[in-house]
Amino acid sequence: MSWEEQGQGYGQGQGYGQGWGYGQGWGYGQGGGQEGWPQPGRPHQQPYPQEYEGGHGAVHGQQPYAYQQPYAYEPYADQQPYPQPYADQQPYPQQYAGQGQPPVQPRPVDRTEPLPAVAVDEPVVAVDEPVRAGEPVGPGRSRPAGAAEPAGPAAPAGEKPSGAPGAGVRDRYFDTLRALALVRVVTYHTFGWAWASLVFPSMGVMFGLAGTLMAKSLERPALKVIKSRVRRLLPPFWFWGVFVVVAMMIHDWMPGWQIVYWIVPLGDPPGNAWGEQAWEILWYLRTYLWFVLLSPLLLRVFRLAPVAVLVLSLVPVMVLTFVWAGPDNRVGTALWDLSTYLFCWILGFAHRDGVLQRMKPALVVVLSLAAMAYGGWYAFAHQGEFGTYDLDEDPLAQAFWSAGFVMLLMWAKAYFGIDFARLTRYRRTNRIVTVFNARAVTIYLWHEIALVLAVPLIDVFWNVPAFEKYLPLDSLWFMFGVGWVLIVLFVLLCGWVEDVAGKKRPRLLP
């Protein structure tokens, strides 16, 4: 489920908001709810004007706040995504007459022996959420203590069965939410719709999913889990960063000692205005990395008093908003991002430990709606301060709206046992969801560059009379489509790095 400086170093007082510039910088840019965005159109004799909004995101007391862009990358264990049908019952071996041995008589049927259980519609159980004996499996239902769990689907030859240690199947509910979040990211960065953050707060969703999976992973030694997460995250970042850093250096940028943040993004990596459109999204990787490092301690504190810690996780963002805005540097920016999404991350812990499932439904609904109501009211009531009601510009509104929204999603998942298992029946849709999850980091890192490159590519189309006559070249929807074509191209060319990072055989598509 997460930059702010420009030029050589960090503290030059410039934020890392966005503008629809093309010519001075990477390209089109965007800022939710702002006017004057250049539309794709005929080739321009002069470069597009570069406009960047000062102060990337929310500011309290002139404190820059990182512009929120979704994605959260959280890899699953190397599990097969498709549930396999139950193996057909094999007939008892028969020796036919004439082969030198007498025929073997079939085994008599014991009428007291139960028939083999074949459950074609057995729900897919997520590897991060096993159903245990006595644990509720739906509203008002629970498996009796000591009762055996239903048999899992048979695994293909050479693969572990679902009941084997370390094996399992993917939870398509979480996978679908992650795919929707990535689509929302690209959509928002194309059209800049402020209301999109209200319809689906993708960043809160992504951090909530990541928190759930992190809590599950921490059943293993913490050091191994952190090492695994860092290994999966950094190689795709390094591969992408080589192109961005070299391109900025070609365009008259020379980094100082801050270049170390391009190796381990514990702080916002530096960059110039020309490459801002590409590197500003790195705030998410920085925030995610800090949450991973802090999770062993956070999870231990959470389990001491789950409900109290969950409620108190909203206090830091309120302190930063109303009491102290934090330092005006990389540390301050990181504090804002961590505070904004701390509740969603710990909410993932609560989902994993069954805290939400044990809460009364009426209480969960009331608290969720109340948090969303406060977040929505604060966003609209402070439009004058932030220039828009876009939640990505207002950390307090984002924190409360995402808290209520994600709580409802997580509670519904736990209480009703939603798993989207039937999604696997639709091959194409299921395949798309699988690719989105296996290439989530690639899509997130390269989507801005894809949208930037779509603008000059469309300008070339204007030189073809047939394209000019029959294609809507001046439409943002057309740019949206071209952007996705380029994203697919980047997935094919660069997605294999995620396989290498996960110690898997590189593949063109998963």
Coordinates of C-alpha atoms in Angstrom, one line a residue:
M1 CA 0.0 0.0 0.0
S2 CA 4.4 5.1 -0.4
W3 CA 10.7 12.9 -4.0
E4 CA 10.4 16.2 -2.4
E5 CA 13.5 18.0 -3.4
Q6 CA 14.9 19.2 -6.7
G7 CA 18.3 20.0 -7.9
Q8 CA 21.7 18.9 -6.5
G9 CA 20.8 18.5 -2.8
Y10 CA 17.9 18.2 -0.5
G11 CA 16.9 21.4 1.3
Q12 CA 16.3 23.8 -1.6
G13 CA 12.8 24.6 -0.5
Q14 CA 11.1 23.1 -3.4
G15 CA 8.3 20.5 -3.0
Y16 CA 7.8 17.7 -5.4
G17 CA 4.3 18.3 -6.6
Q18 CA 3.5 18.0 -10.2
G19 CA 2.7 20.1 -13.2
W20 CA 1.8 19.2 -16.7
G21 CA 5.2 20.3 -18.1
Y22 CA 6.8 18.8 -21.2
G23 CA 10.1 19.9 -22.7
Q24 CA 11.9 21.1 -19.5
G25 CA 11.1 17.9 -17.7
W26 CA 10.0 14.4 -18.2
G27 CA 6.6 15.2 -19.6
Y28 CA 3.1 15.8 -18.8
G29 CA 2.9 15.7 -15.0
Q30 CA -0.3 16.3 -13.2
G31 CA -1.9 17.7 -10.1
G32 CA -5.3 16.8 -8.9
G33 CA -7.9 19.5 -9.4
Q34 CA -5.6 22.0 -11.1
E35 CA -6.4 23.9 -14.2
G36 CA -4.3 24.6 -17.2
W37 CA -3.1 21.1 -18.0
P38 CA -1.9 20.8 -21.6
Q39 CA -3.9 18.3 -23.5
P40 CA -2.4 15.9 -26.0
G41 CA -2.7 17.7 -29.4
R42 CA -0.8 18.8 -32.4
P43 CA 3.0 19.0 -32.2
H44 CA 4.1 22.1 -30.5
Q45 CA 6.7 24.5 -31.9
Q46 CA 7.7 25.4 -28.4
P47 CA 8.3 23.0 -25.5
Y48 CA 5.5 22.5 -23.1
P49 CA 5.8 24.9 -20.1
Q50 CA 7.1 23.2 -17.0
E51 CA 5.0 23.8 -14.0
Y52 CA 5.5 22.1 -10.6
E53 CA 3.5 22.7 -7.6
G54 CA 5.7 23.7 -4.7
G55 CA 5.5 21.5 -1.6
H56 CA 4.8 17.9 -2.5
G57 CA 1.5 17.2 -0.7
A58 CA 0.1 18.5 2.5
V59 CA 1.8 21.2 4.5
H60 CA 1.2 22.3 8.1
G61 CA 3.1 25.3 9.0
Q62 CA 4.8 25.2 5.6
Q63 CA 5.8 21.6 6.2
P64 CA 6.0 19.7 2.9
Y65 CA 4.1 16.5 2.8
A66 CA 4.9 13.8 0.3
Y67 CA 2.5 13.6 -2.6
Q68 CA 0.6 10.4 -2.2
Q69 CA 0.8 7.9 -5.0
P70 CA -0.3 4.4 -4.7
Y71 CA 1.2 1.2 -4.8
A72 CA 2.4 -1.0 -2.4
Y73 CA 4.3 -3.9 -3.2
E74 CA 4.0 -7.0 -1.2
P75 CA 5.2 -10.3 -2.7
Y76 CA 3.5 -13.5 -1.8
A77 CA 5.2 -16.7 -1.2
D78 CA 6.1 -18.6 -4.4
Q79 CA 2.8 -20.3 -4.7
Q80 CA 0.8 -21.4 -7.7
P81 CA -2.0 -18.9 -8.2
Y82 CA -4.5 -21.3 -9.8
P83 CA -6.3 -23.8 -7.7
Q84 CA -6.1 -27.2 -9.2
P85 CA -9.1 -29.5 -9.5
Y86 CA -9.2 -32.5 -7.3
A87 CA -7.5 -35.5 -8.7
D88 CA -9.8 -38.0 -10.2
Q89 CA -10.1 -41.2 -8.3
Q90 CA -7.7 -43.7 -10.0
P91 CA -9.1 -47.2 -10.6
Y92 CA -7.4 -50.0 -8.9
P93 CA -4.8 -51.6 -11.1
Q94 CA -6.1 -54.5 -13.1
Q95 CA -4.1 -57.2 -14.8
Y96 CA -5.9 -58.4 -17.8
A97 CA -6.1 -62.0 -18.8
G98 CA -3.6 -63.2 -21.3
Q99 CA -0.7 -61.3 -19.8
G100 CA 0.7 -64.3 -17.9
Q101 CA -1.0 -63.5 -14.5
P102 CA -4.5 -64.1 -13.3
P103 CA -6.8 -61.0 -13.1
V104 CA -6.8 -59.2 -9.8
Q105 CA -10.3 -59.2 -8.1
P106 CA -11.6 -55.7 -7.2
R107 CA -11.6 -54.8 -3.5
P108 CA -15.0 -55.3 -2.0
V109 CA -16.8 -52.2 -1.0
D110 CA -17.2 -51.5 2.7
R111 CA -20.7 -50.0 3.0
T112 CA -19.6 -48.2 6.2
E113 CA -16.7 -46.5 4.5
P114 CA -17.4 -42.8 3.6
L115 CA -17.3 -41.7 0.0
P116 CA -14.3 -39.6 -1.0
A117 CA -14.9 -35.9 -0.5
V118 CA -14.7 -34.0 -3.8
A119 CA -15.5 -30.3 -3.4
V120 CA -15.1 -28.6 -6.7
D121 CA -16.4 -25.4 -5.2
E122 CA -14.2 -25.5 -2.1
P123 CA -13.2 -21.9 -1.4
V124 CA -9.6 -20.9 -1.9
V125 CA -8.0 -20.5 1.5
A126 CA -5.3 -17.8 1.5
V127 CA -1.8 -18.8 2.5
D128 CA -1.7 -15.8 4.7
E129 CA -5.0 -16.7 6.4
P130 CA -5.3 -20.4 7.2
V131 CA -8.5 -21.7 8.7
R132 CA -7.8 -23.4 12.0
A133 CA -9.9 -25.7 14.1
G134 CA -12.5 -23.8 16.1
E135 CA -11.9 -20.6 14.1
P136 CA -14.9 -18.9 12.6
V137 CA -15.2 -19.4 8.9
G138 CA -18.1 -17.2 8.2
P139 CA -20.9 -15.2 9.8
G140 CA -22.3 -17.3 12.6
R141 CA -20.4 -20.4 11.5
S142 CA -17.3 -22.1 13.0
R143 CA -15.7 -25.4 12.5
P144 CA -16.0 -27.7 15.6
A145 CA -12.9 -28.0 17.7
G146 CA -10.8 -30.9 16.6
A147 CA -12.6 -31.3 13.3
A148 CA -10.4 -32.0 10.3
E149 CA -9.9 -29.3 7.7
P150 CA -11.3 -30.0 4.2
A151 CA -8.8 -31.6 1.9
G152 CA -7.0 -29.2 -0.4
P153 CA -6.9 -29.6 -4.1
A154 CA -4.5 -32.0 -5.6
A155 CA -1.2 -30.5 -6.8
P156 CA 0.2 -31.2 -10.2
A157 CA 3.2 -33.5 -10.5
G158 CA 6.3 -32.0 -9.1
E159 CA 4.5 -29.5 -6.9
K160 CA 3.7 -29.5 -3.2
P161 CA 0.2 -30.4 -2.3
S162 CA -1.8 -27.6 -0.6
G163 CA -1.4 -29.3 2.8
A164 CA 2.3 -29.6 2.6
P165 CA 4.4 -27.3 4.7
G166 CA 5.1 -24.0 2.9
A167 CA 2.5 -24.6 0.3
G168 CA -0.8 -22.9 -0.2
V169 CA -2.9 -21.0 -2.7
R170 CA -3.3 -17.3 -3.3
D171 CA -6.1 -15.3 -1.9
R172 CA -7.7 -13.7 -4.9
Y173 CA -9.5 -11.1 -2.8
F174 CA -6.2 -9.5 -1.8
D175 CA -4.8 -10.0 -5.3
T176 CA -7.8 -8.3 -6.9
L177 CA -7.6 -5.3 -4.5
R178 CA -3.9 -4.9 -5.3
A179 CA -4.6 -5.0 -9.1
L180 CA -7.4 -2.4 -8.7
A181 CA -5.1 -0.2 -6.7
L182 CA -2.5 -0.2 -9.5
V183 CA -5.2 0.6 -12.1
R184 CA -6.4 3.5 -10.0
V185 CA -2.8 4.8 -9.7
V186 CA -2.4 5.0 -13.5
T187 CA -5.9 6.4 -13.9
Y188 CA -5.3 9.1 -11.4
H189 CA -2.0 10.1 -12.9
T190 CA -3.5 10.4 -16.3
F191 CA -6.7 12.3 -15.5
G192 CA -5.9 13.9 -12.1
W193 CA -9.4 13.3 -10.8
A194 CA -9.5 14.5 -7.2
W195 CA -12.6 12.3 -6.5
A196 CA -10.6 9.2 -7.3
S197 CA -8.9 9.3 -3.9
L198 CA -12.4 9.1 -2.3
V199 CA -13.8 6.4 -4.4
F200 CA -10.8 4.1 -3.8
P201 CA -8.0 5.2 -1.5
S202 CA -5.4 2.9 -3.1
M203 CA -2.5 3.8 -0.8
G204 CA -4.4 2.9 2.3
V205 CA -5.5 -0.3 0.7
M206 CA -2.0 -1.2 -0.3
F207 CA -0.5 -0.5 3.1
G208 CA -3.3 -2.5 4.8
L209 CA -2.6 -5.5 2.5
A210 CA 1.1 -5.2 3.1
G211 CA 0.6 -5.1 6.9
T212 CA -1.4 -8.3 6.8
L213 CA 1.2 -10.2 4.8
M214 CA 4.0 -8.8 7.0
A215 CA 2.3 -10.1 10.2
K216 CA 1.9 -13.5 8.6
S217 CA 5.5 -13.6 7.5
L218 CA 6.8 -12.6 10.9
E219 CA 5.7 -16.1 12.1
R220 CA 9.2 -16.8 10.8
P221 CA 12.4 -15.2 12.3
A222 CA 12.2 -11.5 11.9
L223 CA 15.7 -11.0 10.4
K224 CA 15.0 -13.5 7.6
V225 CA 11.7 -11.8 6.8
I226 CA 13.2 -8.4 6.6
K227 CA 16.0 -9.7 4.4
S228 CA 13.5 -11.3 2.1
R229 CA 11.4 -8.2 1.8
V230 CA 14.5 -5.9 1.1
R231 CA 15.8 -8.4 -1.5
R232 CA 12.6 -8.4 -3.4
L233 CA 12.3 -4.6 -3.4
L234 CA 15.8 -3.3 -4.1
P235 CA 16.8 -5.0 -7.4
P236 CA 13.8 -3.7 -9.4
F237 CA 14.4 -0.3 -7.8
W238 CA 18.2 -0.4 -8.8
F239 CA 17.4 -1.5 -12.3
W240 CA 14.9 1.3 -12.8
G241 CA 17.1 3.9 -11.0
V242 CA 20.0 3.3 -13.4
F243 CA 18.0 4.7 -16.3
V244 CA 16.6 7.6 -14.3
V245 CA 19.9 8.7 -12.8
V246 CA 21.8 8.5 -16.0
A247 CA 19.1 10.4 -17.9
M248 CA 19.2 13.2 -15.2
M249 CA 23.0 13.3 -15.3
I250 CA 22.8 13.8 -19.1
H251 CA 20.4 16.7 -18.4
D252 CA 22.9 18.6 -16.3
W253 CA 22.5 17.0 -12.9
M254 CA 25.3 15.8 -10.6
P255 CA 24.4 14.3 -7.2
G256 CA 26.3 14.8 -4.0
W257 CA 26.5 12.4 -1.1
Q258 CA 22.7 12.0 -1.2
I259 CA 23.3 9.5 -4.0
V260 CA 23.3 6.9 -1.3
Y261 CA 19.5 7.2 -1.2
W262 CA 19.5 5.8 -4.7
I263 CA 21.1 2.6 -3.2
V264 CA 18.9 2.2 -0.1
P265 CA 15.9 4.6 -0.2
L266 CA 15.6 5.2 3.6
G267 CA 15.4 8.8 2.6
D268 CA 14.0 10.6 -0.4
P269 CA 16.5 10.1 -3.3
P270 CA 17.6 13.4 -4.8
G271 CA 17.0 14.5 -8.4
N272 CA 16.5 17.5 -10.7
A273 CA 13.4 19.1 -12.0
W274 CA 13.8 17.5 -15.4
G275 CA 13.4 14.0 -13.9
E276 CA 10.9 14.9 -11.2
Q277 CA 8.0 13.2 -13.0
A278 CA 9.8 9.8 -12.6
W279 CA 11.4 10.0 -9.2
E280 CA 8.7 11.7 -7.1
I281 CA 6.8 8.3 -6.8
L282 CA 9.7 6.9 -4.8
W283 CA 8.2 8.1 -1.5
Y284 CA 6.2 4.9 -1.4
L285 CA 9.2 2.7 -1.5
R286 CA 10.8 4.7 1.3
T287 CA 7.7 4.5 3.4
Y288 CA 7.2 0.8 2.8
L289 CA 10.8 0.0 3.6
W290 CA 10.5 1.8 6.9
F291 CA 7.3 -0.1 7.8
V292 CA 9.1 -3.4 7.0
L293 CA 12.0 -2.5 9.3
L294 CA 9.7 -1.3 12.1
S295 CA 7.2 -4.2 11.9
P296 CA 8.8 -6.6 14.4
L297 CA 8.6 -4.0 17.1
L298 CA 5.2 -2.7 16.0
L299 CA 3.7 -6.2 15.9
R300 CA 5.0 -6.9 19.4
V301 CA 3.5 -3.7 20.8
F302 CA 0.2 -4.3 19.0
R303 CA -0.2 -7.7 20.5
L304 CA 0.1 -6.3 24.0
A305 CA -3.1 -4.3 23.6
P306 CA -4.5 -4.7 20.1
V307 CA -7.5 -2.4 20.2
A308 CA -5.8 0.3 22.1
V309 CA -2.8 0.4 19.8
L310 CA -5.0 0.4 16.8
V311 CA -6.9 3.4 17.9
L312 CA -3.8 5.2 19.1
S313 CA -2.1 4.7 15.7
L314 CA -4.1 7.7 14.5
V315 CA -2.6 10.0 17.1
P316 CA 0.7 10.7 15.4
V317 CA -0.9 12.3 12.3
M318 CA -3.1 14.5 14.5
V319 CA 0.0 15.6 16.5
L320 CA 1.8 16.6 13.2
T321 CA -1.3 18.4 12.0
F322 CA -2.3 20.3 15.1
V323 CA 0.7 20.4 17.4
W324 CA 4.1 20.1 15.7
A325 CA 4.7 19.8 12.0
G326 CA 8.0 18.1 12.3
P327 CA 11.4 19.1 10.9
D328 CA 11.6 20.5 7.4
N329 CA 13.8 17.8 5.9
R330 CA 13.8 14.2 4.9
V331 CA 13.1 13.1 8.4
G332 CA 10.0 15.3 8.6
T333 CA 8.7 14.0 5.2
A334 CA 9.1 10.4 6.3
L335 CA 7.3 11.1 9.6
W336 CA 4.3 12.5 7.7
D337 CA 4.0 9.5 5.5
L338 CA 4.5 7.0 8.3
S339 CA 1.9 8.7 10.4
T340 CA -0.6 8.9 7.6
Y341 CA -0.6 5.2 6.9
L342 CA 0.3 3.8 10.3
F343 CA -3.3 2.9 11.1
C344 CA -3.7 1.0 7.8
W345 CA -0.5 -1.0 8.4
I346 CA -1.5 -2.0 11.9
L347 CA -5.0 -2.7 10.7
G348 CA -3.3 -5.4 8.6
F349 CA -2.0 -6.9 11.9
A350 CA -5.5 -6.8 13.3
H351 CA -6.9 -8.6 10.4
R352 CA -4.2 -11.3 10.5
D353 CA -4.7 -11.9 14.2
G354 CA -8.5 -12.0 14.0
V355 CA -9.1 -8.9 16.0
L356 CA -11.5 -7.4 13.5
Q357 CA -13.3 -10.7 13.2
R358 CA -14.0 -10.8 16.9
M359 CA -15.4 -7.2 17.0
K360 CA -19.1 -6.7 16.9
P361 CA -20.3 -5.9 13.4
A362 CA -22.3 -2.8 14.4
L363 CA -19.3 -1.4 16.2
V364 CA -17.0 -1.9 13.2
V365 CA -19.5 -0.3 10.8
V366 CA -20.1 2.7 13.1
L367 CA -16.4 3.4 13.7
S368 CA -15.5 3.0 10.0
L369 CA -18.3 5.3 8.8
A370 CA -17.4 7.8 11.5
A371 CA -13.7 7.9 10.5
M372 CA -14.7 8.3 6.8
A373 CA -17.1 11.1 7.7
Y374 CA -14.4 13.0 9.6
G375 CA -11.8 12.5 6.9
G376 CA -14.2 13.6 4.2
W377 CA -15.4 16.6 6.2
Y378 CA -11.9 17.7 6.9
A379 CA -10.9 17.4 3.2
F380 CA -13.8 19.6 2.0
A381 CA -13.5 22.0 4.9
H382 CA -9.8 22.7 4.2
Q383 CA -9.9 23.1 0.4
G384 CA -8.7 26.7 0.8
E385 CA -5.6 25.5 2.7
F386 CA -4.7 22.7 0.3
G387 CA -6.2 24.1 -2.9
T388 CA -8.3 20.9 -3.4
Y389 CA -10.3 18.2 -1.6
D390 CA -7.9 15.6 -3.0
L391 CA -7.0 13.3 -0.2
D392 CA -3.5 12.8 -1.6
E393 CA -2.8 16.5 -0.7
D394 CA -4.2 16.3 2.8
P395 CA -2.6 13.8 5.2
L396 CA -5.1 14.0 8.1
A397 CA -8.1 13.6 5.7
Q398 CA -6.2 10.7 4.0
A399 CA -5.5 9.0 7.3
F400 CA -9.1 9.0 8.5
W401 CA -10.8 8.2 5.2
S402 CA -8.4 5.4 4.5
A403 CA -8.8 4.1 8.0
G404 CA -12.5 3.7 7.7
F405 CA -12.4 2.5 4.1
V406 CA -9.8 -0.2 4.7
M407 CA -11.4 -1.3 8.0
L408 CA -14.6 -2.1 6.2
L409 CA -12.7 -4.1 3.5
M410 CA -10.7 -6.0 6.0
W411 CA -13.6 -6.7 8.3
A412 CA -15.8 -7.9 5.4
K413 CA -13.0 -10.2 4.3
A414 CA -12.7 -11.8 7.7
Y415 CA -16.3 -11.9 8.8
F416 CA -17.9 -13.1 5.6
G417 CA -15.0 -15.2 4.4
I418 CA -14.7 -13.4 1.1
D419 CA -12.0 -14.9 -1.1
F420 CA -13.0 -14.4 -4.7
A421 CA -12.3 -18.1 -5.4
R422 CA -14.7 -18.1 -8.3
L423 CA -12.4 -15.6 -10.1
T424 CA -10.3 -18.5 -11.0
R425 CA -13.1 -19.8 -13.3
Y426 CA -12.6 -16.8 -15.6
R427 CA -9.2 -17.5 -17.2
R428 CA -8.6 -14.1 -18.8
T429 CA -9.6 -12.1 -15.7
N430 CA -7.7 -14.4 -13.4
R431 CA -4.6 -14.2 -15.6
I432 CA -4.7 -10.4 -15.6
V433 CA -4.9 -10.3 -11.8
T434 CA -2.0 -12.8 -11.6
V435 CA 0.3 -10.7 -13.9
F436 CA -0.6 -7.5 -12.0
N437 CA 0.5 -9.1 -8.7
A438 CA 3.6 -10.7 -10.0
R439 CA 4.7 -7.5 -11.7
A440 CA 3.4 -4.9 -9.2
V441 CA 6.8 -3.2 -8.6
T442 CA 7.5 -3.0 -12.3
I443 CA 4.1 -1.5 -13.0
Y444 CA 4.4 1.1 -10.2
L445 CA 8.0 2.2 -11.1
W446 CA 7.6 2.4 -14.9
H447 CA 4.0 3.7 -15.2
E448 CA 4.9 7.4 -14.9
I449 CA 7.6 7.1 -17.6
A450 CA 5.1 5.3 -19.8
L451 CA 2.6 8.2 -19.4
V452 CA 5.4 10.7 -20.1
L453 CA 6.5 9.0 -23.2
A454 CA 2.9 8.7 -24.4
V455 CA 2.7 12.5 -25.1
P456 CA 5.5 12.8 -27.6
L457 CA 4.4 9.5 -29.2
I458 CA 0.9 10.9 -29.8
D459 CA 2.5 14.1 -31.3
V460 CA 4.1 11.8 -33.9
F461 CA 0.7 10.3 -34.7
W462 CA -0.5 13.8 -35.8
N463 CA 1.9 13.6 -38.8
V464 CA -0.1 10.6 -40.1
P465 CA -3.2 11.9 -41.9
A466 CA -5.2 8.7 -41.3
F467 CA -4.4 8.8 -37.5
E468 CA -5.3 12.5 -37.4
K469 CA -8.6 11.9 -39.1
Y470 CA -9.8 8.7 -37.3
L471 CA -8.1 8.6 -33.9
P472 CA -9.0 10.9 -31.0
L473 CA -5.5 12.1 -30.6
D474 CA -6.5 15.1 -28.4
S475 CA -8.3 12.9 -25.9
L476 CA -6.8 12.0 -22.5
W477 CA -8.5 8.6 -22.9
F478 CA -6.4 8.0 -25.9
M479 CA -3.3 8.9 -23.9
F480 CA -4.5 6.6 -21.2
G481 CA -4.7 3.7 -23.7
V482 CA -1.2 4.5 -25.2
G483 CA 0.2 4.6 -21.7
W484 CA -1.1 1.1 -20.9
V485 CA 0.4 -0.2 -24.1
L486 CA 3.8 1.2 -23.0
I487 CA 3.3 -0.2 -19.5
V488 CA 2.8 -3.7 -21.0
L489 CA 6.0 -3.2 -23.0
F490 CA 7.9 -2.2 -19.9
V491 CA 6.5 -5.3 -18.1
L492 CA 7.8 -7.5 -20.9
L493 CA 11.2 -5.9 -21.0
C494 CA 11.8 -5.3 -17.3
G495 CA 9.5 -7.5 -15.3
W496 CA 12.0 -10.4 -15.2
V497 CA 14.0 -8.4 -12.6
E498 CA 11.3 -9.2 -10.1
D499 CA 11.7 -12.9 -10.8
V500 CA 15.5 -12.6 -10.2
A501 CA 14.8 -10.6 -7.0
G502 CA 12.5 -13.4 -5.8
K503 CA 15.0 -16.1 -6.6
K504 CA 12.8 -17.5 -9.4
R505 CA 13.5 -18.4 -13.0
P506 CA 13.1 -15.2 -15.1
R507 CA 10.0 -15.3 -17.3
L508 CA 8.6 -13.0 -19.9
L509 CA 5.2 -13.2 -18.1
P510 CA 4.4 -15.0 -14.9

